[in-house]
Amino acid sequence: SLECEGYEAADLIATYARLAEEAGRTVVIVSSDKDMMQLIRSGVEMFDPLRNRKIGPPEVWEKFGISPDKVVDVQALIGDSADNIPGVPGIGPKTAAFLITEYGDLDAVLARATEIKQPKRRQTLLENADRARLSRNLARLCDHAPTPLPLEALAMRQINVDRAVEFLKEQGFNSLIQKIKDTAQKEKSHLGDLAETNQESPAAQPPCMITDIKTLDVWIERAFEAGVMAVDTETDGLTPKLT
């Protein structure tokens, strides 16, 4: 849980997404917030936990009628009362998407507003140009916010069972307590079995037959740490199924 005074959570997510992308990592933002769609690009996608689906450029097009890099321009026109983004009066999602697609971006729409044939639409854009620019600034997430922790410090670590159980008790999540204890015990037992084959040097480790997904995950992580790994695939007998 990270916070930084003067910045919203979305700004921190945008910043860490940029840092992770620059570090060559694939980024998945777990959120159903449409404001996050502006961050989607090659190497950065979203996962909507409410609908249990990934969100990429096709889903953004379905929502806004434009590509992710134009989401801020569309939001600047339509506004968002929930985020106090005024937008331009009378401009809805379909009209906004049409204008951005037709002219390219918000600046082009405002610069060429006099060319718009519909008198009412032309006039409202001319009268609310500054309001549209302000809305764009409000809608755009900051991806250069201060980072409370460096990216490297955010690696997933094994859960602290005692602290988790204490928290669950305080919040009344009683049904989860036994589940988390059982899961932690299984992981501890599994890692204990693997430790018997573990040596100081990854290159010096004896062979280990991989017969389940958890063991595979452990060895994939070790392969990344070691930089090189030898694999022998047995094909002269029955092949155990990964479960």
Coordinates of C-alpha atoms in Angstrom, one line a residue:
S1 CA 0.0 0.0 0.0
L2 CA 1.7 3.2 -1.3
E3 CA 0.8 6.8 -1.0
C4 CA 2.4 10.1 -1.8
E5 CA 1.1 13.5 -0.7
G6 CA -0.3 15.6 -3.5
Y7 CA -0.8 12.7 -5.9
E8 CA -3.7 10.4 -6.5
A9 CA -3.3 6.6 -6.5
A10 CA -3.8 6.6 -10.3
D11 CA -0.7 8.8 -10.7
L12 CA 1.4 6.3 -8.7
I13 CA 0.0 3.5 -10.8
A14 CA 0.9 5.4 -14.0
T15 CA 4.4 6.1 -12.7
Y16 CA 5.1 2.5 -11.7
A17 CA 3.7 1.2 -14.9
R18 CA 6.1 3.5 -16.8
L19 CA 9.1 2.4 -14.7
A20 CA 8.2 -1.3 -15.1
E21 CA 7.8 -0.9 -18.8
E22 CA 11.1 0.9 -19.1
A23 CA 12.7 -2.0 -17.1
G24 CA 11.4 -4.4 -19.8
R25 CA 8.6 -5.9 -17.8
T26 CA 5.0 -6.6 -18.8
V27 CA 2.5 -4.6 -16.8
V28 CA -1.0 -5.6 -15.9
I29 CA -3.1 -3.0 -14.1
V30 CA -5.8 -4.6 -12.0
S31 CA -8.7 -2.1 -12.1
S32 CA -12.1 -1.5 -13.6
D33 CA -11.5 2.3 -13.7
K34 CA -12.0 3.7 -17.2
D35 CA -9.5 6.5 -16.4
M36 CA -6.7 3.8 -16.4
M37 CA -7.4 3.0 -20.1
Q38 CA -5.2 5.9 -21.2
L39 CA -2.2 3.9 -19.9
I40 CA -2.8 0.9 -22.2
R41 CA -0.2 0.4 -24.8
S42 CA 2.2 -2.3 -26.0
G43 CA 3.4 -4.0 -22.8
V44 CA 0.7 -2.4 -20.6
E45 CA -2.8 -3.9 -20.3
M46 CA -5.6 -3.9 -17.7
F47 CA -7.5 -6.6 -16.0
D48 CA -11.0 -5.9 -14.9
P49 CA -11.6 -8.0 -11.7
L50 CA -15.4 -7.2 -11.7
R51 CA -15.9 -8.7 -15.2
N52 CA -13.0 -11.1 -15.0
R53 CA -11.6 -10.0 -18.4
K54 CA -8.5 -8.4 -19.9
I55 CA -8.7 -4.8 -21.2
G56 CA -6.6 -4.0 -24.3
P57 CA -7.1 -1.7 -27.3
P58 CA -10.2 -3.5 -28.6
E59 CA -12.0 -3.0 -25.3
V60 CA -11.0 0.6 -25.2
W61 CA -12.4 1.0 -28.7
E62 CA -15.6 -0.6 -27.5
K63 CA -15.8 1.8 -24.6
F64 CA -14.7 5.1 -26.2
G65 CA -14.6 4.5 -30.0
I66 CA -10.9 5.5 -30.1
S67 CA -7.5 4.1 -29.4
P68 CA -6.0 4.3 -25.8
D69 CA -3.7 7.1 -26.7
K70 CA -6.7 9.3 -27.5
V71 CA -8.7 8.5 -24.3
V72 CA -7.6 11.8 -22.6
D73 CA -8.7 13.9 -25.6
V74 CA -12.1 12.3 -25.6
Q75 CA -12.4 12.7 -21.8
A76 CA -11.5 16.4 -22.2
L77 CA -14.5 16.8 -24.4
I78 CA -17.2 14.7 -22.6
G79 CA -16.0 15.5 -19.1
D80 CA -16.6 13.4 -16.0
S81 CA -18.7 14.7 -13.1
A82 CA -17.4 12.0 -10.7
D83 CA -13.9 13.4 -11.1
N84 CA -14.9 17.0 -11.4
I85 CA -13.8 17.2 -15.0
P86 CA -16.1 19.8 -16.7
G87 CA -15.7 18.9 -20.3
V88 CA -17.5 20.8 -23.1
P89 CA -21.3 21.2 -22.7
G90 CA -23.4 19.3 -25.1
I91 CA -20.5 17.0 -26.3
G92 CA -21.3 13.4 -25.6
P93 CA -19.1 10.2 -26.1
K94 CA -20.1 9.5 -29.7
T95 CA -19.6 13.1 -30.8
A96 CA -16.3 13.4 -28.9
A97 CA -15.0 10.2 -30.6
F98 CA -16.1 11.4 -34.0
L99 CA -14.3 14.8 -33.6
I100 CA -11.1 13.2 -32.3
T101 CA -11.1 10.6 -35.1
E102 CA -11.9 13.3 -37.7
Y103 CA -9.3 15.9 -36.6
G104 CA -6.7 13.8 -34.8
D105 CA -6.5 15.3 -31.3
L106 CA -8.0 17.9 -29.0
D107 CA -5.7 20.7 -30.2
A108 CA -6.6 20.1 -33.8
V109 CA -10.3 20.0 -32.9
L110 CA -10.1 23.4 -31.2
A111 CA -7.8 24.9 -33.8
R112 CA -10.2 23.9 -36.6
A113 CA -13.5 24.5 -34.8
T114 CA -14.5 27.2 -37.3
E115 CA -14.7 24.4 -39.9
I116 CA -17.3 22.5 -38.1
K117 CA -20.6 22.7 -40.0
Q118 CA -23.0 22.3 -37.1
P119 CA -23.5 25.8 -35.8
K120 CA -24.3 24.9 -32.2
R121 CA -21.4 22.5 -31.9
R122 CA -19.0 25.0 -33.5
Q123 CA -20.0 27.7 -31.2
T124 CA -19.8 25.7 -28.0
L125 CA -16.3 24.5 -28.9
L126 CA -15.2 28.0 -29.6
E127 CA -16.6 29.3 -26.3
N128 CA -15.3 26.4 -24.2
A129 CA -11.8 25.9 -25.7
D130 CA -10.0 26.8 -22.4
R131 CA -12.4 24.6 -20.5
A132 CA -11.6 21.7 -22.8
R133 CA -7.8 22.2 -22.3
L134 CA -8.3 22.4 -18.5
S135 CA -10.3 19.2 -18.7
R136 CA -7.5 17.5 -20.6
N137 CA -5.0 18.4 -17.9
L138 CA -7.4 17.1 -15.2
A139 CA -8.0 13.8 -17.1
R140 CA -4.3 13.1 -17.9
L141 CA -2.6 10.9 -15.3
C142 CA 0.8 12.0 -14.1
D143 CA 3.4 9.2 -14.8
H144 CA 6.3 11.1 -13.2
A145 CA 5.1 11.2 -9.6
P146 CA 7.5 10.7 -6.7
T147 CA 7.9 7.0 -5.9
P148 CA 7.6 6.1 -2.2
L149 CA 9.6 2.9 -2.9
P150 CA 11.9 1.9 -5.8
L151 CA 10.5 -0.6 -8.3
E152 CA 12.8 -3.3 -7.2
A153 CA 11.4 -3.2 -3.6
L154 CA 7.9 -4.2 -4.9
A155 CA 8.7 -7.8 -5.6
M156 CA 6.1 -10.3 -4.5
R157 CA 7.1 -12.0 -1.2
Q158 CA 5.8 -14.8 0.8
I159 CA 2.9 -13.8 2.9
N160 CA 3.3 -13.1 6.7
V161 CA 0.6 -15.5 7.9
D162 CA 0.5 -14.2 11.5
R163 CA -0.1 -10.6 10.3
A164 CA -2.6 -11.8 7.7
V165 CA -4.6 -13.8 10.2
E166 CA -4.6 -10.9 12.6
F167 CA -5.9 -8.6 9.9
L168 CA -8.6 -11.0 8.8
K169 CA -9.8 -11.4 12.4
E170 CA -10.1 -7.6 12.8
Q171 CA -12.1 -7.3 9.6
G172 CA -14.3 -10.3 10.3
F173 CA -13.1 -12.4 7.4
N174 CA -13.3 -15.6 9.4
S175 CA -13.9 -18.0 6.5
L176 CA -10.6 -17.0 5.0
I177 CA -8.5 -17.6 8.0
Q178 CA -8.3 -21.4 7.7
K179 CA -7.9 -21.2 4.0
I180 CA -4.8 -18.9 4.3
K181 CA -3.3 -21.2 7.0
D182 CA -3.8 -24.3 4.8
T183 CA -2.3 -22.6 1.8
A184 CA 0.7 -21.4 3.8
Q185 CA 1.3 -24.9 5.2
K186 CA 1.2 -26.5 1.8
E187 CA 3.6 -23.9 0.4
K188 CA 6.0 -24.4 3.3
S189 CA 5.9 -28.1 2.9
H190 CA 6.5 -27.8 -0.8
L191 CA 9.4 -25.5 -0.5
G192 CA 10.9 -27.7 2.2
D193 CA 10.9 -30.6 -0.2
L194 CA 12.6 -28.5 -2.9
A195 CA 15.2 -27.2 -0.4
E196 CA 16.7 -30.8 -0.2
T197 CA 17.9 -30.4 -3.8
N198 CA 19.1 -26.8 -3.4
Q199 CA 22.8 -26.0 -3.3
E200 CA 24.7 -22.7 -3.0
S201 CA 25.4 -22.5 -6.7
P202 CA 22.5 -22.9 -9.1
A203 CA 24.8 -24.6 -11.6
A204 CA 25.8 -27.2 -9.0
Q205 CA 22.2 -28.3 -8.2
P206 CA 21.4 -32.0 -8.8
P207 CA 18.6 -32.9 -11.3
C208 CA 15.0 -32.5 -10.2
M209 CA 12.0 -34.0 -11.9
I210 CA 9.3 -31.4 -12.4
T211 CA 5.9 -33.0 -12.1
D212 CA 3.6 -30.2 -10.9
I213 CA 3.1 -26.5 -11.7
K214 CA 4.4 -25.2 -8.3
T215 CA 7.7 -26.9 -8.9
L216 CA 7.9 -25.6 -12.4
D217 CA 7.3 -22.0 -11.1
V218 CA 10.1 -22.4 -8.6
W219 CA 12.6 -23.6 -11.2
I220 CA 11.5 -20.9 -13.7
E221 CA 12.4 -18.3 -11.1
R222 CA 15.7 -20.0 -10.4
A223 CA 16.5 -20.1 -14.1
F224 CA 16.0 -16.3 -14.3
E225 CA 18.3 -15.8 -11.3
A226 CA 21.0 -18.1 -12.6
G227 CA 20.8 -16.9 -16.2
V228 CA 21.3 -20.4 -17.6
M229 CA 19.6 -23.7 -17.0
A230 CA 19.9 -27.3 -18.5
V231 CA 16.7 -29.2 -19.1
D232 CA 16.5 -33.0 -19.8
T233 CA 13.1 -34.0 -21.2
E234 CA 12.4 -37.7 -20.6
T235 CA 10.7 -39.3 -23.6
D236 CA 11.4 -43.0 -23.1
G237 CA 8.7 -43.6 -20.5
L238 CA 5.4 -42.4 -19.2
T239 CA 5.3 -38.6 -18.9
P240 CA 3.8 -37.3 -15.7
K241 CA 0.9 -34.8 -16.3
L242 CA 1.3 -31.3 -14.8
T243 CA -1.5 -30.6 -12.4

